[in-house]
PDB file of C-alpha atoms in Angstrom:
ATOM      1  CA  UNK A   1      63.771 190.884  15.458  1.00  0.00           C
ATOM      2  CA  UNK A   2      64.413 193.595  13.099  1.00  0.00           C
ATOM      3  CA  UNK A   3      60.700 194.774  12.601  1.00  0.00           C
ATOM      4  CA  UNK A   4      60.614 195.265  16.333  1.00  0.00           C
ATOM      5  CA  UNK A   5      63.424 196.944  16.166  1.00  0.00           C
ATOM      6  CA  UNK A   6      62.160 199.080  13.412  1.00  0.00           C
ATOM      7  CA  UNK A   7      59.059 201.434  15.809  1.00  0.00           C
ATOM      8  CA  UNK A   8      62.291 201.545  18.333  1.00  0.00           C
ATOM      9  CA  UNK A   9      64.124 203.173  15.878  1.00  0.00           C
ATOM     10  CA  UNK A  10      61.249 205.912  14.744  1.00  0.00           C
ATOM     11  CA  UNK A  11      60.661 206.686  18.240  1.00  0.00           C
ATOM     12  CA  UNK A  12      64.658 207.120  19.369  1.00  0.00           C
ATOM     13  CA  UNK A  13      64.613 209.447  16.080  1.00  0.00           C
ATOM     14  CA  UNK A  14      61.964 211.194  17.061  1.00  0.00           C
ATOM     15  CA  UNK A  15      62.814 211.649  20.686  1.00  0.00           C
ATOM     16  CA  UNK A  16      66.489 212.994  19.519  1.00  0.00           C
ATOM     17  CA  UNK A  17      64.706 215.815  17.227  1.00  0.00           C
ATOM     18  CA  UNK A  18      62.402 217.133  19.641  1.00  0.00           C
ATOM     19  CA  UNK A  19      65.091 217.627  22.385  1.00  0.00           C
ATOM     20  CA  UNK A  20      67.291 219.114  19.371  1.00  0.00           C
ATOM     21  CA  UNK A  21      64.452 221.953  18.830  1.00  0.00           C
ATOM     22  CA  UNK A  22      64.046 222.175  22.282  1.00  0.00           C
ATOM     23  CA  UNK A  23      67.557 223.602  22.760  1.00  0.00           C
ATOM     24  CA  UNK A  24      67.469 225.211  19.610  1.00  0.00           C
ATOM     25  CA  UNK A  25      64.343 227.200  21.046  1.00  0.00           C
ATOM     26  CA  UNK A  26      65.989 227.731  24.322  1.00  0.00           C
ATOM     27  CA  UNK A  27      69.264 229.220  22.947  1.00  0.00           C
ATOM     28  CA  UNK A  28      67.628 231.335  20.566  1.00  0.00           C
ATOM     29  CA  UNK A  29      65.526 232.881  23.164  1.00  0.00           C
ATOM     30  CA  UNK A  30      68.318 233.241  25.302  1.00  0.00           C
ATOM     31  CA  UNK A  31      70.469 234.758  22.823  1.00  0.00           C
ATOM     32  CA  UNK A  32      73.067 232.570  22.192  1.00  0.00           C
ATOM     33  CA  UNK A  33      72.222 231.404  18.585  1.00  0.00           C
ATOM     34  CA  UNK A  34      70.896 234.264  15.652  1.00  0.00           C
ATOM     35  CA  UNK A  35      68.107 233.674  13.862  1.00  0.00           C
ATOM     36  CA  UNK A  36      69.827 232.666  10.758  1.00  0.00           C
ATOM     37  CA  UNK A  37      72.163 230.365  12.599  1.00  0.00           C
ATOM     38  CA  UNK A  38      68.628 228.609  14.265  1.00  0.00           C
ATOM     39  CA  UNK A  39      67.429 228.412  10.664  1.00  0.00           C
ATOM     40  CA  UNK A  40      70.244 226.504   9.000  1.00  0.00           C
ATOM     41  CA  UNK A  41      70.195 223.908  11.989  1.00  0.00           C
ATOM     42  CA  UNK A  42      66.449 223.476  11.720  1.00  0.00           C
ATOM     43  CA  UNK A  43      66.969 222.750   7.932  1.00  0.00           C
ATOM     44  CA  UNK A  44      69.768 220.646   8.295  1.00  0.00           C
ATOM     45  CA  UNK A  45      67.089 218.584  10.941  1.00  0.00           C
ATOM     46  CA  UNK A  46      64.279 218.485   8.491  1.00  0.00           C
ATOM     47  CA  UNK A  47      66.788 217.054   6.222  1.00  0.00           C
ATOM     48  CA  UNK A  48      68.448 214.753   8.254  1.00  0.00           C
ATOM     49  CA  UNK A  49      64.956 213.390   9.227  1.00  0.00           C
ATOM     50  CA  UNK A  50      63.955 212.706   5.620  1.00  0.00           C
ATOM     51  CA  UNK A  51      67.028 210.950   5.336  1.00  0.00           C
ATOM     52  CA  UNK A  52      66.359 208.720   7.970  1.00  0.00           C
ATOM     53  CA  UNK A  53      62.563 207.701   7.079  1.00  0.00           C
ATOM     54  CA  UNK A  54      63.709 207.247   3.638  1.00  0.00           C
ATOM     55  CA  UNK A  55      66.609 205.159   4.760  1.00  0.00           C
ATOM     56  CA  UNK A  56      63.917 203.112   7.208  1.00  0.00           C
ATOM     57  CA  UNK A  57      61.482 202.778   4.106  1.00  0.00           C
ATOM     58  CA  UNK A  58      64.159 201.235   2.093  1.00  0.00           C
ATOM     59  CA  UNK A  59      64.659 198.900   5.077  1.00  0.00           C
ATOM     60  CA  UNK A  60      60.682 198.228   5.674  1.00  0.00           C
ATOM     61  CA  UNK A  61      60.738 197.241   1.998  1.00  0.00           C
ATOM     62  CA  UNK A  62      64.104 195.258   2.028  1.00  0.00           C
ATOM     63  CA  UNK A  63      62.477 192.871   5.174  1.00  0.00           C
ATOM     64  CA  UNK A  64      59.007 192.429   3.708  1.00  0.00           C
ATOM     65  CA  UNK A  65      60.393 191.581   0.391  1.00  0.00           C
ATOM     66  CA  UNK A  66      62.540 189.547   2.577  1.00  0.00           C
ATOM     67  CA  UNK A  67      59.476 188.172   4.052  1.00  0.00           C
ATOM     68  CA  UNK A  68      57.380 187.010   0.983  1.00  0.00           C
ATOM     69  CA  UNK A  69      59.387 183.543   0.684  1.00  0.00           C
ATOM     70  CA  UNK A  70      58.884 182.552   4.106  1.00  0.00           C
ATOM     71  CA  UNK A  71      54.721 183.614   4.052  1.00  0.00           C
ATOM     72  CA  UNK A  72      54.620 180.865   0.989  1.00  0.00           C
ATOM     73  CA  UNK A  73      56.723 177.926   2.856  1.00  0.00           C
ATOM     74  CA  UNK A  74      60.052 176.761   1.248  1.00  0.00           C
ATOM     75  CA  UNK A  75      59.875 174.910  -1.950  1.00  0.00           C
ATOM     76  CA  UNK A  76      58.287 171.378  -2.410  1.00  0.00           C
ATOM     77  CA  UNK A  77      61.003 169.038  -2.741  1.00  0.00           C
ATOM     78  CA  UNK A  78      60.441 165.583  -3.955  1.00  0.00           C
ATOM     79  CA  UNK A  79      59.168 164.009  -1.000  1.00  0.00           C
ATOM     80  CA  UNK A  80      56.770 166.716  -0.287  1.00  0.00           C
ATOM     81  CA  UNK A  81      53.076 164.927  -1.678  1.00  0.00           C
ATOM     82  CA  UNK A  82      54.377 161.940  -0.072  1.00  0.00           C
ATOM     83  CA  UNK A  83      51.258 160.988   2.401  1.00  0.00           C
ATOM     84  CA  UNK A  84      47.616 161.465   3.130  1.00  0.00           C
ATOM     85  CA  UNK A  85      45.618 163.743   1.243  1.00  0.00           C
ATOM     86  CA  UNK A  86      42.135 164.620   1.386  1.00  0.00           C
ATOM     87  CA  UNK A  87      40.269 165.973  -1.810  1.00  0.00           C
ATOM     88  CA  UNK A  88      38.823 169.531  -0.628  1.00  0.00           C
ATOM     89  CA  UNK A  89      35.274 168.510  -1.401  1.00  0.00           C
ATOM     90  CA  UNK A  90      35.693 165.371   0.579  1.00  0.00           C
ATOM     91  CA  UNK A  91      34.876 163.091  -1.965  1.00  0.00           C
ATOM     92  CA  UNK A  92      38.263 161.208  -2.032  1.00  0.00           C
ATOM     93  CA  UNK A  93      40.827 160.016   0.217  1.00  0.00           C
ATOM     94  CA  UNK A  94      44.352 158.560  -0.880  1.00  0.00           C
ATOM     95  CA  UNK A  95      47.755 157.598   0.464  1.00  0.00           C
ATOM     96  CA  UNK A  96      50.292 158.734  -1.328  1.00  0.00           C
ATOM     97  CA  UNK A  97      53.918 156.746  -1.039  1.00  0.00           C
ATOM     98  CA  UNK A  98      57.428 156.176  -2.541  1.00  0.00           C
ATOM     99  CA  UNK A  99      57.605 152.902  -4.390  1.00  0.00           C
ATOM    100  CA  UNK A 100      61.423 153.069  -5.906  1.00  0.00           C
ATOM    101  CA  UNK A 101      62.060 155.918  -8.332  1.00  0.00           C
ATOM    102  CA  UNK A 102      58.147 156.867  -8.389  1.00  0.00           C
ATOM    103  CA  UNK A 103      55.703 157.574  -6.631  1.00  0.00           C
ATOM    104  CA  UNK A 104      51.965 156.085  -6.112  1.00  0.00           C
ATOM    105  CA  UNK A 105      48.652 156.662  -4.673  1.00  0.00           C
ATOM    106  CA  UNK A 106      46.134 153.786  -3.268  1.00  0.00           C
ATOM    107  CA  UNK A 107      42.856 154.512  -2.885  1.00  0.00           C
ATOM    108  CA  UNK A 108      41.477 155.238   0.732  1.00  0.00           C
ATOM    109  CA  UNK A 109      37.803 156.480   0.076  1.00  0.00           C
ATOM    110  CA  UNK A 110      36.135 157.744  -2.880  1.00  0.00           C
ATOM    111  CA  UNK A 111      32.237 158.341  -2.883  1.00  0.00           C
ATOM    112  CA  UNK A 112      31.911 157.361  -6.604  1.00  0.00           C
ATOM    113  CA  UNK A 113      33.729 153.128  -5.588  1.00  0.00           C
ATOM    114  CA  UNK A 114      31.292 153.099  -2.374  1.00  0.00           C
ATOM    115  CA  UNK A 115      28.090 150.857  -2.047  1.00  0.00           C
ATOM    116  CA  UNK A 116      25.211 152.869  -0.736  1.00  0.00           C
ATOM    117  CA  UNK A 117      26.364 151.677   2.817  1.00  0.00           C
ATOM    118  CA  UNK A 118      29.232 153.881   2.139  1.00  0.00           C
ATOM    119  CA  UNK A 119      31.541 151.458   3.805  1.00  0.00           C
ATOM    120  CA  UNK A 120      31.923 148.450   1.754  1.00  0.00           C
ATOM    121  CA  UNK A 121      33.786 149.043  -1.892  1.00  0.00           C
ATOM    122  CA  UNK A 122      32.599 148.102  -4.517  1.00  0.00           C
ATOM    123  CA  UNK A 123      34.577 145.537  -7.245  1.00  0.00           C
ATOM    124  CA  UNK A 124      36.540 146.647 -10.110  1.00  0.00           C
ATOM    125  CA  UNK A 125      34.055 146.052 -12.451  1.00  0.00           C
ATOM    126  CA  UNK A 126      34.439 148.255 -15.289  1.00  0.00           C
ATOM    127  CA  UNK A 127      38.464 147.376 -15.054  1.00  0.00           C
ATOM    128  CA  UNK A 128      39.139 146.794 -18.832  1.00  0.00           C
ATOM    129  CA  UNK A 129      41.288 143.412 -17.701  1.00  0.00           C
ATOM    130  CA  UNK A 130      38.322 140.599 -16.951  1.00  0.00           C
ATOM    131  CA  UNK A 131      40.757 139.191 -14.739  1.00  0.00           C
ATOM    132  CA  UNK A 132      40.873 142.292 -12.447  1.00  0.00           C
ATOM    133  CA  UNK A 133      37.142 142.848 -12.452  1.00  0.00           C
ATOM    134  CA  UNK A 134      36.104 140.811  -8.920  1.00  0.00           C
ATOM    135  CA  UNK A 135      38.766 142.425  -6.888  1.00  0.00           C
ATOM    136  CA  UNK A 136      37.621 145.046  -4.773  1.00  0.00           C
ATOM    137  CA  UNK A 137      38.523 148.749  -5.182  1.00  0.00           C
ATOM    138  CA  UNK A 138      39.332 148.942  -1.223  1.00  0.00           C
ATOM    139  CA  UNK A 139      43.195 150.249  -1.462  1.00  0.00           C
ATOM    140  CA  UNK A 140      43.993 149.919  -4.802  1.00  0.00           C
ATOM    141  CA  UNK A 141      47.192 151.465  -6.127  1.00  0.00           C
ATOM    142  CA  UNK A 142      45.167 153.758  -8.863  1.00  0.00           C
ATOM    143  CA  UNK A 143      48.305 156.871  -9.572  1.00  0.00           C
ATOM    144  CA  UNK A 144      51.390 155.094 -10.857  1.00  0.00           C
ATOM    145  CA  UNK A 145      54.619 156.275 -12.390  1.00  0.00           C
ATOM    146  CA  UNK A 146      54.705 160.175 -10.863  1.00  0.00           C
ATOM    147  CA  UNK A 147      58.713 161.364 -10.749  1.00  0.00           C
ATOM    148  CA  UNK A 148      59.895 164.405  -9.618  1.00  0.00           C
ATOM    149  CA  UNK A 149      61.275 166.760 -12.393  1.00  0.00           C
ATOM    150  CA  UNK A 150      61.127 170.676 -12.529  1.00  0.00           C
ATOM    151  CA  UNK A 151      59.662 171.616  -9.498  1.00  0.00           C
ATOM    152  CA  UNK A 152      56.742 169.049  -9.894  1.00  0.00           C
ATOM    153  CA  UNK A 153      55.362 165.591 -10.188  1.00  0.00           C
ATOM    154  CA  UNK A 154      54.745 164.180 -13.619  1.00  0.00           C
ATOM    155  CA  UNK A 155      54.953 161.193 -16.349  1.00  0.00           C
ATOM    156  CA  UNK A 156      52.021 159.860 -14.003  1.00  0.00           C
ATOM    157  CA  UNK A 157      48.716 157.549 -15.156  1.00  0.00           C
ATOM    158  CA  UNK A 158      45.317 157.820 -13.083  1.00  0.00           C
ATOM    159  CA  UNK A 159      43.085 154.447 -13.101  1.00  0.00           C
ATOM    160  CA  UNK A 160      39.416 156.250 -12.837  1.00  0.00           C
ATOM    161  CA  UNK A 161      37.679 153.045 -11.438  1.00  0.00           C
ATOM    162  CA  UNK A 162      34.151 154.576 -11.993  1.00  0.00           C
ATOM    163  CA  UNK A 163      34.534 154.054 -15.943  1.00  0.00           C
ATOM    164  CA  UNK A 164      37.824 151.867 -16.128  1.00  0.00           C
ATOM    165  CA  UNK A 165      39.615 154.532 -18.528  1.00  0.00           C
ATOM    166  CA  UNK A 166      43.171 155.111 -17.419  1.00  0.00           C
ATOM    167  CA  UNK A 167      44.645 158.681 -17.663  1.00  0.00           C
ATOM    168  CA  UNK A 168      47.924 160.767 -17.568  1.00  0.00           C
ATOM    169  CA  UNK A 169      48.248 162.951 -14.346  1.00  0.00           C
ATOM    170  CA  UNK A 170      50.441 165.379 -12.864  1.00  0.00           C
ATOM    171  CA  UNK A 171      50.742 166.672  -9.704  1.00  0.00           C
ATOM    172  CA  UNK A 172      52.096 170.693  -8.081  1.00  0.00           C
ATOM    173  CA  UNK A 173      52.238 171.574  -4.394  1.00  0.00           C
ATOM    174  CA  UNK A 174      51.247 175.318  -3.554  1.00  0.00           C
ATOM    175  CA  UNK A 175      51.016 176.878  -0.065  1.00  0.00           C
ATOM    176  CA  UNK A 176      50.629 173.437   1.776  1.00  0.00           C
ATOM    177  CA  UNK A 177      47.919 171.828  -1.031  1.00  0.00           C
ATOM    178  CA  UNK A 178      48.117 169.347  -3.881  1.00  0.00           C
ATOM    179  CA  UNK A 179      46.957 169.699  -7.105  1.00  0.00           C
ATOM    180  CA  UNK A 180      46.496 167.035  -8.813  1.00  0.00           C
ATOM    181  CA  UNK A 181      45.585 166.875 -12.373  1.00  0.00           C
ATOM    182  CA  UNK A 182      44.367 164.067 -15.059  1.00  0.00           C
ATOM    183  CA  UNK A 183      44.296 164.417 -18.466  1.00  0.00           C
ATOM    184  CA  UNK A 184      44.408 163.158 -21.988  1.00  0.00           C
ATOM    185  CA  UNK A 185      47.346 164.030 -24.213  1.00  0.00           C
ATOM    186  CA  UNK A 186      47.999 167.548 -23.534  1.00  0.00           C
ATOM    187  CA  UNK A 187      47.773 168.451 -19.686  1.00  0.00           C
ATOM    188  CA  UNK A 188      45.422 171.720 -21.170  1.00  0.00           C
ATOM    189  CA  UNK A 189      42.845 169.307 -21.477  1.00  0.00           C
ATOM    190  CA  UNK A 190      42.208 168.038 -17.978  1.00  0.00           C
ATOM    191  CA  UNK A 191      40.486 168.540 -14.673  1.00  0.00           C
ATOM    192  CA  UNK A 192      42.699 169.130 -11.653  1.00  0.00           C
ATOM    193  CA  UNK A 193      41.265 168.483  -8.018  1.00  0.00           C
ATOM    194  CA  UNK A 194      42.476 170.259  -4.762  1.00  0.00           C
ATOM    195  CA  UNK A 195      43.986 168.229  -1.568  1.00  0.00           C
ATOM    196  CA  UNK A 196      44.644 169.036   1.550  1.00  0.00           C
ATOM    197  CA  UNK A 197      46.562 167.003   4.207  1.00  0.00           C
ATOM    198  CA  UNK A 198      44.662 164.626   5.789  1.00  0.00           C
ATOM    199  CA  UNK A 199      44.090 165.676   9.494  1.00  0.00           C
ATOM    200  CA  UNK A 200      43.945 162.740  12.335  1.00  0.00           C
TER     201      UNK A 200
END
């Protein structure tokens, strides 16, 4: 409401010093005001109408820093990865859920656990437990042990069932996306992928 209140304001102000220069003509054509007089009132309104478009610049300024927060979205909180995300390339699909204290991701698609029918998965075969290796990659529960600490997701592994190697991951939301990224040791030495919510 207040930036429409804002071109309201400049026009009002602007309205006020035209009828003010008006009469100021008026009177000093008619005699009634000297010269001088008309001069110090017509400085006195140049002033005054600095002062007010600096004083409504200060307020433009004061709303649209105002405004910044709410153009980004509030704050993830801890809940805010919880459920379906789409990589932005399309290449993977997962469901992200609450399971106690942490949280965890099953797999709903990825290109690289299809057969070339790209509907049935494929097994686990490169799982480095020869126990696991049969079962079939359809929904597994691959992202493990995320919690919530310092404004993001972390303390996380990654199963990466196209070569069986299990990694540490960490995940950030920014302007309605996740970010998730793996990595060995150091998060510096990683990859992160971009998801988006999963629409219908």
């Amino acid at each position: 409401m207040a930036l429409f209140a804002i071109p309201l304001a400049l026009s009002t102000a602007a309205k006020a010093s035209r009828e003010i220069y008006r009469c100021l003509r008026d009177h000093r054509a008619n005699g009634l005001i000297t010269p001088a007089s008309s001069q110090i009132w017509e400085h006195n309104m140049q002033t005054s109408a600095l002062s007010r478009r600096s004083a409504i610049f200060v307020l433009m300024a004061a709303l649209n820093i105002g405004l910044i927060p709410m153009a980004h979205g509030e704050p993830a909180g801890p809940d805010a990865i919880v459920g379906i995300w789409e990589a932005d390339d399309g290449t993977v699909k997962l469901d992200m859920f609450k399971a106690g204290t942490e949280l965890q991701a099953r797999m709903l698609y990825g290109n690289e656990i299809m057969e070339a029918d790209n509907v049935t998965f494929k097994k686990d075969a490169k799982n480095p437990d020869p126990g696991l290796r049969a079962r079939s990659l359809k929904n597994i529960i691959f992202i493990t042990g995320l919690h919530w600490e310092d404004g993001e997701w972390s303390g996380g592994s990654i199963y990466d069932a196209s070569s069986g190697r299990t990694y540490n991951c960490k995940a950030t939301v920014k302007d309605g996306k996740m970010h998730l990224r793996g990595y060995l040791g150091l998060p510096a030495m990683g990859q992160t992928r971009s998801f988006h919510r999963a629409r219908g």
